[in-house]
PDB file of C-alpha atoms in Angstrom:
ATOM      1  CA  MET A 476      27.322 151.193  13.342  1.00  0.00           C
ATOM      2  CA  ALA A 477      29.712 150.038  11.026  1.00  0.00           C
ATOM      3  CA  ARG A 478      30.588 146.466  10.865  1.00  0.00           C
ATOM      4  CA  ALA A 479      33.919 145.033  12.105  1.00  0.00           C
ATOM      5  CA  GLY A 480      36.089 144.171   9.388  1.00  0.00           C
ATOM      6  CA  LEU A 481      38.418 140.939   9.325  1.00  0.00           C
ATOM      7  CA  LYS A 482      41.431 142.995  10.093  1.00  0.00           C
ATOM      8  CA  GLN A 483      39.734 143.915  13.430  1.00  0.00           C
ATOM      9  CA  MET A 484      38.208 140.410  14.027  1.00  0.00           C
ATOM     10  CA  THR A 485      41.766 139.220  13.884  1.00  0.00           C
ATOM     11  CA  ARG A 486      42.895 141.207  16.815  1.00  0.00           C
ATOM     12  CA  THR A 487      40.174 140.435  19.175  1.00  0.00           C
ATOM     13  CA  PRO A 488      39.890 136.912  21.299  1.00  0.00           C
ATOM     14  CA  GLU A 489      36.231 136.461  20.455  1.00  0.00           C
ATOM     15  CA  ALA A 490      34.858 133.554  18.397  1.00  0.00           C
ATOM     16  CA  LYS A 491      34.420 134.629  14.784  1.00  0.00           C
ATOM     17  CA  LEU A 492      31.775 131.827  13.236  1.00  0.00           C
ATOM     18  CA  GLY A 493      31.689 131.351   9.484  1.00  0.00           C
ATOM     19  CA  HIS A 494      30.710 129.188   6.709  1.00  0.00           C
ATOM     20  CA  PHE A 495      32.608 127.895   3.647  1.00  0.00           C
ATOM     21  CA  ILE A 496      31.259 128.159   0.284  1.00  0.00           C
ATOM     22  CA  VAL A 497      32.303 125.757  -2.437  1.00  0.00           C
ATOM     23  CA  GLU A 498      29.169 125.338  -4.427  1.00  0.00           C
ATOM     24  CA  PHE A 499      26.586 127.838  -4.153  1.00  0.00           C
ATOM     25  CA  ALA A 500      27.606 131.052  -5.571  1.00  0.00           C
ATOM     26  CA  THR A 501      24.212 132.307  -5.773  1.00  0.00           C
ATOM     27  CA  PRO A 502      22.871 136.075  -5.526  1.00  0.00           C
ATOM     28  CA  GLY A 503      21.058 135.263  -2.233  1.00  0.00           C
ATOM     29  CA  ILE A 504      24.272 133.925  -0.478  1.00  0.00           C
ATOM     30  CA  GLY A 505      25.608 136.578   1.349  1.00  0.00           C
ATOM     31  CA  HIS A 506      22.188 137.438   2.787  1.00  0.00           C
ATOM     32  CA  ILE A 507      21.389 133.890   3.570  1.00  0.00           C
ATOM     33  CA  LEU A 508      24.732 133.522   5.709  1.00  0.00           C
ATOM     34  CA  LYS A 509      23.757 136.879   7.342  1.00  0.00           C
ATOM     35  CA  GLN A 510      20.611 135.776   8.309  1.00  0.00           C
ATOM     36  CA  ALA A 511      22.001 132.714   9.916  1.00  0.00           C
ATOM     37  CA  ASP A 512      24.101 135.160  12.147  1.00  0.00           C
ATOM     38  CA  CYS A 513      27.554 134.161  10.427  1.00  0.00           C
ATOM     39  CA  ASP A 514      30.581 136.724  11.253  1.00  0.00           C
ATOM     40  CA  PHE A 515      32.252 135.836   7.670  1.00  0.00           C
ATOM     41  CA  ALA A 516      32.193 133.651   4.756  1.00  0.00           C
ATOM     42  CA  LEU A 517      35.113 131.454   3.575  1.00  0.00           C
ATOM     43  CA  PHE A 518      35.139 131.562  -0.424  1.00  0.00           C
ATOM     44  CA  ASP A 519      37.004 128.670  -1.885  1.00  0.00           C
ATOM     45  CA  LEU A 520      38.974 128.793  -5.412  1.00  0.00           C
ATOM     46  CA  GLU A 521      41.331 125.992  -4.585  1.00  0.00           C
ATOM     47  CA  HIS A 522      38.907 123.022  -5.086  1.00  0.00           C
ATOM     48  CA  SER A 523      35.530 124.588  -5.932  1.00  0.00           C
ATOM     49  CA  GLY A 524      36.063 125.053  -9.795  1.00  0.00           C
ATOM     50  CA  PHE A 525      35.065 128.732  -9.237  1.00  0.00           C
ATOM     51  CA  GLY A 526      36.856 131.198 -11.150  1.00  0.00           C
ATOM     52  CA  PHE A 527      37.638 135.096 -10.986  1.00  0.00           C
ATOM     53  CA  GLU A 528      34.639 136.205 -12.729  1.00  0.00           C
ATOM     54  CA  THR A 529      32.395 134.348 -10.015  1.00  0.00           C
ATOM     55  CA  VAL A 530      34.385 135.302  -7.164  1.00  0.00           C
ATOM     56  CA  LYS A 531      34.111 138.931  -8.291  1.00  0.00           C
ATOM     57  CA  SER A 532      30.329 138.531  -8.453  1.00  0.00           C
ATOM     58  CA  ALA A 533      30.185 136.736  -5.208  1.00  0.00           C
ATOM     59  CA  LEU A 534      32.236 139.386  -3.333  1.00  0.00           C
ATOM     60  CA  ARG A 535      29.216 141.803  -4.223  1.00  0.00           C
ATOM     61  CA  TYR A 536      26.896 139.427  -2.569  1.00  0.00           C
ATOM     62  CA  PHE A 537      28.662 139.434   0.535  1.00  0.00           C
ATOM     63  CA  GLU A 538      29.207 143.209   0.623  1.00  0.00           C
ATOM     64  CA  ALA A 539      25.617 143.842   0.124  1.00  0.00           C
ATOM     65  CA  ALA A 540      25.071 141.837   3.148  1.00  0.00           C
ATOM     66  CA  GLY A 541      27.553 143.403   5.012  1.00  0.00           C
ATOM     67  CA  LEU A 542      29.261 140.014   5.745  1.00  0.00           C
ATOM     68  CA  PRO A 543      33.198 139.984   5.433  1.00  0.00           C
ATOM     69  CA  ALA A 544      34.640 137.361   2.902  1.00  0.00           C
ATOM     70  CA  ILE A 545      37.919 135.481   2.994  1.00  0.00           C
ATOM     71  CA  VAL A 546      38.642 134.105  -0.611  1.00  0.00           C
ATOM     72  CA  ARG A 547      41.178 131.081  -0.475  1.00  0.00           C
ATOM     73  CA  VAL A 548      43.110 131.241  -3.702  1.00  0.00           C
ATOM     74  CA  PRO A 549      44.580 128.309  -5.481  1.00  0.00           C
ATOM     75  CA  SER A 550      48.160 128.651  -4.977  1.00  0.00           C
ATOM     76  CA  LYS A 551      50.811 131.145  -3.851  1.00  0.00           C
ATOM     77  CA  GLU A 552      51.239 132.904  -7.129  1.00  0.00           C
ATOM     78  CA  TYR A 553      51.431 136.290  -7.425  1.00  0.00           C
ATOM     79  CA  HIS A 554      48.444 136.466 -10.258  1.00  0.00           C
ATOM     80  CA  HIS A 555      46.076 134.492  -7.799  1.00  0.00           C
ATOM     81  CA  ILE A 556      46.681 136.556  -4.857  1.00  0.00           C
ATOM     82  CA  ALA A 557      46.870 140.018  -6.596  1.00  0.00           C
ATOM     83  CA  ARG A 558      43.735 139.379  -8.842  1.00  0.00           C
ATOM     84  CA  ALA A 559      41.442 138.282  -5.875  1.00  0.00           C
ATOM     85  CA  CYS A 560      42.778 141.287  -3.890  1.00  0.00           C
ATOM     86  CA  ASP A 561      41.508 143.410  -6.923  1.00  0.00           C
ATOM     87  CA  ALA A 562      38.031 141.756  -7.168  1.00  0.00           C
ATOM     88  CA  GLY A 563      37.597 143.050  -3.468  1.00  0.00           C
ATOM     89  CA  ALA A 564      38.689 140.378  -1.245  1.00  0.00           C
ATOM     90  CA  GLU A 565      39.084 141.597   2.406  1.00  0.00           C
ATOM     91  CA  GLY A 566      40.600 138.431   3.337  1.00  0.00           C
ATOM     92  CA  ILE A 567      43.068 136.361   1.300  1.00  0.00           C
ATOM     93  CA  MET A 568      43.701 132.741   2.463  1.00  0.00           C
ATOM     94  CA  ILE A 569      46.985 130.735   1.133  1.00  0.00           C
ATOM     95  CA  PRO A 570      47.085 127.241   1.089  1.00  0.00           C
ATOM     96  CA  MET A 571      50.397 125.188   2.195  1.00  0.00           C
ATOM     97  CA  VAL A 572      52.522 127.726   3.587  1.00  0.00           C
ATOM     98  CA  SER A 573      55.382 125.985   4.648  1.00  0.00           C
ATOM     99  CA  THR A 574      58.107 128.465   5.634  1.00  0.00           C
ATOM    100  CA  ALA A 575      58.475 132.292   6.925  1.00  0.00           C
ATOM    101  CA  ALA A 576      59.978 133.097   3.378  1.00  0.00           C
ATOM    102  CA  GLU A 577      56.881 131.826   1.490  1.00  0.00           C
ATOM    103  CA  ALA A 578      54.666 133.774   3.876  1.00  0.00           C
ATOM    104  CA  GLU A 579      56.943 137.012   3.320  1.00  0.00           C
ATOM    105  CA  ALA A 580      56.567 136.680  -0.616  1.00  0.00           C
ATOM    106  CA  VAL A 581      52.541 136.305  -0.032  1.00  0.00           C
ATOM    107  CA  VAL A 582      52.616 139.416   1.963  1.00  0.00           C
ATOM    108  CA  ASN A 583      54.771 141.349  -0.921  1.00  0.00           C
ATOM    109  CA  CYS A 584      52.155 140.178  -3.609  1.00  0.00           C
ATOM    110  CA  MET A 585      49.171 141.206  -1.468  1.00  0.00           C
ATOM    111  CA  LYS A 586      50.451 144.857  -0.369  1.00  0.00           C
ATOM    112  CA  TYR A 587      51.347 147.827  -2.011  1.00  0.00           C
ATOM    113  CA  TYR A 588      54.285 150.271  -1.743  1.00  0.00           C
ATOM    114  CA  PRO A 589      55.829 150.612   0.496  1.00  0.00           C
ATOM    115  CA  ASP A 590      54.602 147.251   2.434  1.00  0.00           C
ATOM    116  CA  GLY A 591      55.043 145.164  -1.022  1.00  0.00           C
ATOM    117  CA  ARG A 592      55.241 145.053  -4.714  1.00  0.00           C
ATOM    118  CA  ARG A 593      51.512 144.673  -5.548  1.00  0.00           C
ATOM    119  CA  GLY A 594      50.461 146.193  -8.893  1.00  0.00           C
ATOM    120  CA  VAL A 595      48.347 149.211  -8.564  1.00  0.00           C
ATOM    121  CA  ALA A 596      45.009 149.386  -9.689  1.00  0.00           C
ATOM    122  CA  LEU A 597      42.779 151.995  -8.200  1.00  0.00           C
ATOM    123  CA  SER A 598      39.161 153.124  -8.677  1.00  0.00           C
ATOM    124  CA  ILE A 599      38.131 149.372  -9.263  1.00  0.00           C
ATOM    125  CA  ALA A 600      36.440 146.777  -7.116  1.00  0.00           C
ATOM    126  CA  HIS A 601      38.714 146.722  -4.180  1.00  0.00           C
ATOM    127  CA  ASP A 602      38.241 150.187  -3.315  1.00  0.00           C
ATOM    128  CA  ALA A 603      34.396 150.466  -4.531  1.00  0.00           C
ATOM    129  CA  TYR A 604      35.460 152.258  -7.520  1.00  0.00           C
ATOM    130  CA  ARG A 605      35.805 155.427  -5.564  1.00  0.00           C
ATOM    131  CA  GLN A 606      38.386 158.398  -6.379  1.00  0.00           C
ATOM    132  CA  GLY A 607      40.968 159.655  -3.870  1.00  0.00           C
ATOM    133  CA  PRO A 608      44.722 160.380  -3.095  1.00  0.00           C
ATOM    134  CA  VAL A 609      46.589 157.650  -4.460  1.00  0.00           C
ATOM    135  CA  PRO A 610      48.862 157.324  -0.951  1.00  0.00           C
ATOM    136  CA  GLU A 611      45.664 157.334   1.264  1.00  0.00           C
ATOM    137  CA  LYS A 612      44.238 154.389  -1.076  1.00  0.00           C
ATOM    138  CA  LEU A 613      47.416 152.476  -0.900  1.00  0.00           C
ATOM    139  CA  ALA A 614      47.607 152.945   2.940  1.00  0.00           C
ATOM    140  CA  ALA A 615      43.751 151.771   3.170  1.00  0.00           C
ATOM    141  CA  ALA A 616      44.311 148.602   1.033  1.00  0.00           C
ATOM    142  CA  ASN A 617      47.401 147.922   3.013  1.00  0.00           C
ATOM    143  CA  GLU A 618      45.458 148.099   6.346  1.00  0.00           C
ATOM    144  CA  ARG A 619      42.380 146.197   4.996  1.00  0.00           C
ATOM    145  CA  THR A 620      43.513 143.098   3.378  1.00  0.00           C
ATOM    146  CA  THR A 621      43.777 140.300   5.761  1.00  0.00           C
ATOM    147  CA  LEU A 622      46.473 137.244   5.328  1.00  0.00           C
ATOM    148  CA  PHE A 623      45.223 133.854   6.576  1.00  0.00           C
ATOM    149  CA  CYS A 624      48.039 131.409   6.047  1.00  0.00           C
ATOM    150  CA  GLN A 625      47.316 127.739   6.076  1.00  0.00           C
ATOM    151  CA  ILE A 626      49.414 125.631   8.116  1.00  0.00           C
ATOM    152  CA  GLU A 627      48.816 122.034   6.431  1.00  0.00           C
ATOM    153  CA  THR A 628      52.035 120.471   5.977  1.00  0.00           C
ATOM    154  CA  ALA A 629      54.727 118.918   8.545  1.00  0.00           C
ATOM    155  CA  GLU A 630      56.977 121.737   7.400  1.00  0.00           C
ATOM    156  CA  GLY A 631      54.581 124.413   7.981  1.00  0.00           C
ATOM    157  CA  ALA A 632      53.680 123.240  11.523  1.00  0.00           C
ATOM    158  CA  GLU A 633      57.617 122.913  12.305  1.00  0.00           C
ATOM    159  CA  ASN A 634      57.936 126.485  11.035  1.00  0.00           C
ATOM    160  CA  ALA A 635      54.633 128.043  12.473  1.00  0.00           C
ATOM    161  CA  ASP A 636      56.490 129.969  14.880  1.00  0.00           C
ATOM    162  CA  GLY A 637      58.527 131.848  12.059  1.00  0.00           C
ATOM    163  CA  ILE A 638      55.277 132.104  10.013  1.00  0.00           C
ATOM    164  CA  ALA A 639      53.605 133.678  12.697  1.00  0.00           C
ATOM    165  CA  ALA A 640      56.355 136.128  13.386  1.00  0.00           C
ATOM    166  CA  VAL A 641      56.006 137.581   9.486  1.00  0.00           C
ATOM    167  CA  ASP A 642      54.580 141.307   9.773  1.00  0.00           C
ATOM    168  CA  GLY A 643      51.574 141.054   7.478  1.00  0.00           C
ATOM    169  CA  VAL A 644      50.314 137.632   8.862  1.00  0.00           C
ATOM    170  CA  ASP A 645      47.102 138.087  10.664  1.00  0.00           C
ATOM    171  CA  CYS A 646      45.938 134.393  11.035  1.00  0.00           C
ATOM    172  CA  LEU A 647      47.322 130.879  11.032  1.00  0.00           C
ATOM    173  CA  TRP A 648      44.664 128.432   9.562  1.00  0.00           C
ATOM    174  CA  VAL A 649      45.276 124.685  10.136  1.00  0.00           C
ATOM    175  CA  GLY A 650      44.160 122.581   7.219  1.00  0.00           C
ATOM    176  CA  HIS A 651      43.557 119.432   9.328  1.00  0.00           C
ATOM    177  CA  PHE A 652      43.068 117.179   6.328  1.00  0.00           C
ATOM    178  CA  ASP A 653      45.844 118.067   4.335  1.00  0.00           C
ATOM    179  CA  LEU A 654      48.163 118.257   7.645  1.00  0.00           C
ATOM    180  CA  SER A 655      47.203 114.460   8.288  1.00  0.00           C
ATOM    181  CA  VAL A 656      48.432 113.502   5.003  1.00  0.00           C
ATOM    182  CA  SER A 657      51.484 115.434   5.138  1.00  0.00           C
ATOM    183  CA  LEU A 658      52.365 113.838   8.304  1.00  0.00           C
ATOM    184  CA  GLY A 659      51.609 110.466   6.919  1.00  0.00           C
ATOM    185  CA  ILE A 660      48.536 109.823   9.024  1.00  0.00           C
ATOM    186  CA  PRO A 661      45.505 110.397   6.815  1.00  0.00           C
ATOM    187  CA  GLY A 662      42.435 111.349   8.549  1.00  0.00           C
ATOM    188  CA  GLN A 663      44.135 110.204  12.110  1.00  0.00           C
ATOM    189  CA  PHE A 664      43.162 113.530  13.918  1.00  0.00           C
ATOM    190  CA  ASP A 665      43.705 111.892  17.263  1.00  0.00           C
ATOM    191  CA  HIS A 666      47.468 110.644  16.388  1.00  0.00           C
ATOM    192  CA  PRO A 667      50.327 112.220  18.506  1.00  0.00           C
ATOM    193  CA  LYS A 668      52.063 113.551  15.451  1.00  0.00           C
ATOM    194  CA  PHE A 669      49.091 115.214  14.573  1.00  0.00           C
ATOM    195  CA  LEU A 670      48.422 116.820  18.097  1.00  0.00           C
ATOM    196  CA  LYS A 671      51.945 117.766  18.125  1.00  0.00           C
ATOM    197  CA  ALA A 672      51.701 119.673  15.278  1.00  0.00           C
ATOM    198  CA  VAL A 673      48.465 121.384  16.097  1.00  0.00           C
ATOM    199  CA  GLU A 674      50.082 122.147  19.745  1.00  0.00           C
ATOM    200  CA  GLN A 675      52.919 123.891  17.722  1.00  0.00           C
ATOM    201  CA  THR A 676      50.683 125.943  15.667  1.00  0.00           C
ATOM    202  CA  ILE A 677      48.578 127.084  18.854  1.00  0.00           C
ATOM    203  CA  ALA A 678      51.775 127.859  20.624  1.00  0.00           C
ATOM    204  CA  ALA A 679      52.768 129.982  17.734  1.00  0.00           C
ATOM    205  CA  ALA A 680      49.721 132.021  17.353  1.00  0.00           C
ATOM    206  CA  LYS A 681      49.488 132.706  21.040  1.00  0.00           C
ATOM    207  CA  LYS A 682      53.205 134.059  20.987  1.00  0.00           C
ATOM    208  CA  HIS A 683      52.971 136.159  18.113  1.00  0.00           C
ATOM    209  CA  LYS A 684      49.579 137.377  18.725  1.00  0.00           C
ATOM    210  CA  LYS A 685      47.951 135.938  15.722  1.00  0.00           C
ATOM    211  CA  ALA A 686      44.173 134.539  15.297  1.00  0.00           C
ATOM    212  CA  LEU A 687      43.855 130.862  14.872  1.00  0.00           C
ATOM    213  CA  GLY A 688      41.592 129.134  12.485  1.00  0.00           C
ATOM    214  CA  ARG A 689      40.085 126.077  11.121  1.00  0.00           C
ATOM    215  CA  LEU A 690      37.095 124.306   9.582  1.00  0.00           C
ATOM    216  CA  VAL A 691      34.974 122.465  12.377  1.00  0.00           C
ATOM    217  CA  PRO A 692      32.579 119.554  11.126  1.00  0.00           C
ATOM    218  CA  THR A 693      30.501 119.829  14.123  1.00  0.00           C
ATOM    219  CA  THR A 694      29.474 122.333  16.883  1.00  0.00           C
ATOM    220  CA  GLU A 695      30.925 120.017  19.487  1.00  0.00           C
ATOM    221  CA  VAL A 696      34.367 120.217  17.636  1.00  0.00           C
ATOM    222  CA  GLY A 697      34.037 123.810  17.298  1.00  0.00           C
ATOM    223  CA  MET A 698      33.384 124.443  20.837  1.00  0.00           C
ATOM    224  CA  ALA A 699      36.489 122.500  21.929  1.00  0.00           C
ATOM    225  CA  LEU A 700      38.661 124.150  19.385  1.00  0.00           C
ATOM    226  CA  TYR A 701      37.703 127.329  20.742  1.00  0.00           C
ATOM    227  CA  LYS A 702      38.692 126.441  23.835  1.00  0.00           C
ATOM    228  CA  GLN A 703      42.418 125.288  22.740  1.00  0.00           C
ATOM    229  CA  GLY A 704      42.436 128.894  21.132  1.00  0.00           C
ATOM    230  CA  PHE A 705      41.018 128.582  17.819  1.00  0.00           C
ATOM    231  CA  ASP A 706      38.801 132.024  17.295  1.00  0.00           C
ATOM    232  CA  PHE A 707      38.014 131.695  13.734  1.00  0.00           C
ATOM    233  CA  CYS A 708      35.791 128.503  13.403  1.00  0.00           C
ATOM    234  CA  CYS A 709      34.309 127.855   9.959  1.00  0.00           C
ATOM    235  CA  TYR A 710      31.360 125.555  10.082  1.00  0.00           C
ATOM    236  CA  SER A 711      30.936 122.915   7.880  1.00  0.00           C
ATOM    237  CA  GLY A 712      30.369 124.103   4.071  1.00  0.00           C
ATOM    238  CA  ASP A 713      27.159 124.771   1.871  1.00  0.00           C
ATOM    239  CA  VAL A 714      27.428 121.341   0.394  1.00  0.00           C
ATOM    240  CA  TRP A 715      27.569 119.154   3.423  1.00  0.00           C
ATOM    241  CA  VAL A 716      24.952 121.215   5.339  1.00  0.00           C
ATOM    242  CA  LEU A 717      22.540 121.079   2.533  1.00  0.00           C
ATOM    243  CA  ARG A 718      23.084 117.244   2.223  1.00  0.00           C
ATOM    244  CA  ASP A 719      23.039 116.230   5.909  1.00  0.00           C
ATOM    245  CA  ALA A 720      19.952 118.048   6.299  1.00  0.00           C
ATOM    246  CA  LEU A 721      18.040 116.741   3.320  1.00  0.00           C
ATOM    247  CA  THR A 722      19.005 113.411   4.052  1.00  0.00           C
ATOM    248  CA  ALA A 723      17.779 113.661   7.700  1.00  0.00           C
ATOM    249  CA  ALA A 724      14.714 115.051   6.302  1.00  0.00           C
ATOM    250  CA  ILE A 725      14.035 112.610   3.523  1.00  0.00           C
ATOM    251  CA  THR A 726      14.848 109.879   5.788  1.00  0.00           C
ATOM    252  CA  THR A 727      12.524 110.717   8.309  1.00  0.00           C
ATOM    253  CA  LEU A 728       9.874 111.402   5.894  1.00  0.00           C
ATOM    254  CA  ARG A 729      10.402 107.858   4.092  1.00  0.00           C
ATOM    255  CA  LYS A 730      10.273 106.036   7.130  1.00  0.00           C
ATOM    256  CA  GLY A 731       7.154 107.746   8.106  1.00  0.00           C
ATOM    257  CA  CYS A 732       5.533 107.480   4.765  1.00  0.00           C
ATOM    258  CA  MET A 733       6.311 103.584   4.931  1.00  0.00           C
ATOM    259  CA  THR A 734       4.298 103.087   8.441  1.00  0.00           C
TER     260      THR A 734
END
């Protein structure tokens, strides 16, 4: 049975569980996440320091494992968005989307004619180097490429309804740390201003039948967020999972070896 793609995932209410890659773009990373039963990978270009050569290789690792990958690009600029699409990114995540106009501009960068103005390059990574009729290839690429807009500014939360209404936006993704900073309450995730912003985003996603996502630091937080409507839950990141598991093991070993 063929695996579900990201586009199909955004159209179902079931929990989609993934992991954040910010450090370990190793050849085995796709299979490691697949063996951990992840539904998707979120590969970061905004804060990781990875470049496009790295993401192009990493996307082949995820493809080999049959694991859908979302690439968070560094900006809303055309050259970042289109290059990630050309490299084969099935999902594109855009940081700090604050208005419907910005979302529309991103869609324009991601989609081929007649849905956008993305420059045409065929028989390369994004279409698995296959030949075929041009109109069919453009339509297939437009259908496959899935857009995740990050709501991580006060303005973005206020405009969440308009952003969710944009044709081509598939998921709203709350960037909780940046959102709290934008609201002037860094890290205060129980503050009324933060909770209101999240409620606005949840309402917008529900109204326009769009998926809703967030990074989650613990399983308990993830389960609670799913009950609120967050169907894309990205559990922690490669660096922190390794650090925390190793810290716990070394601490236990050190105590045991000192007795």
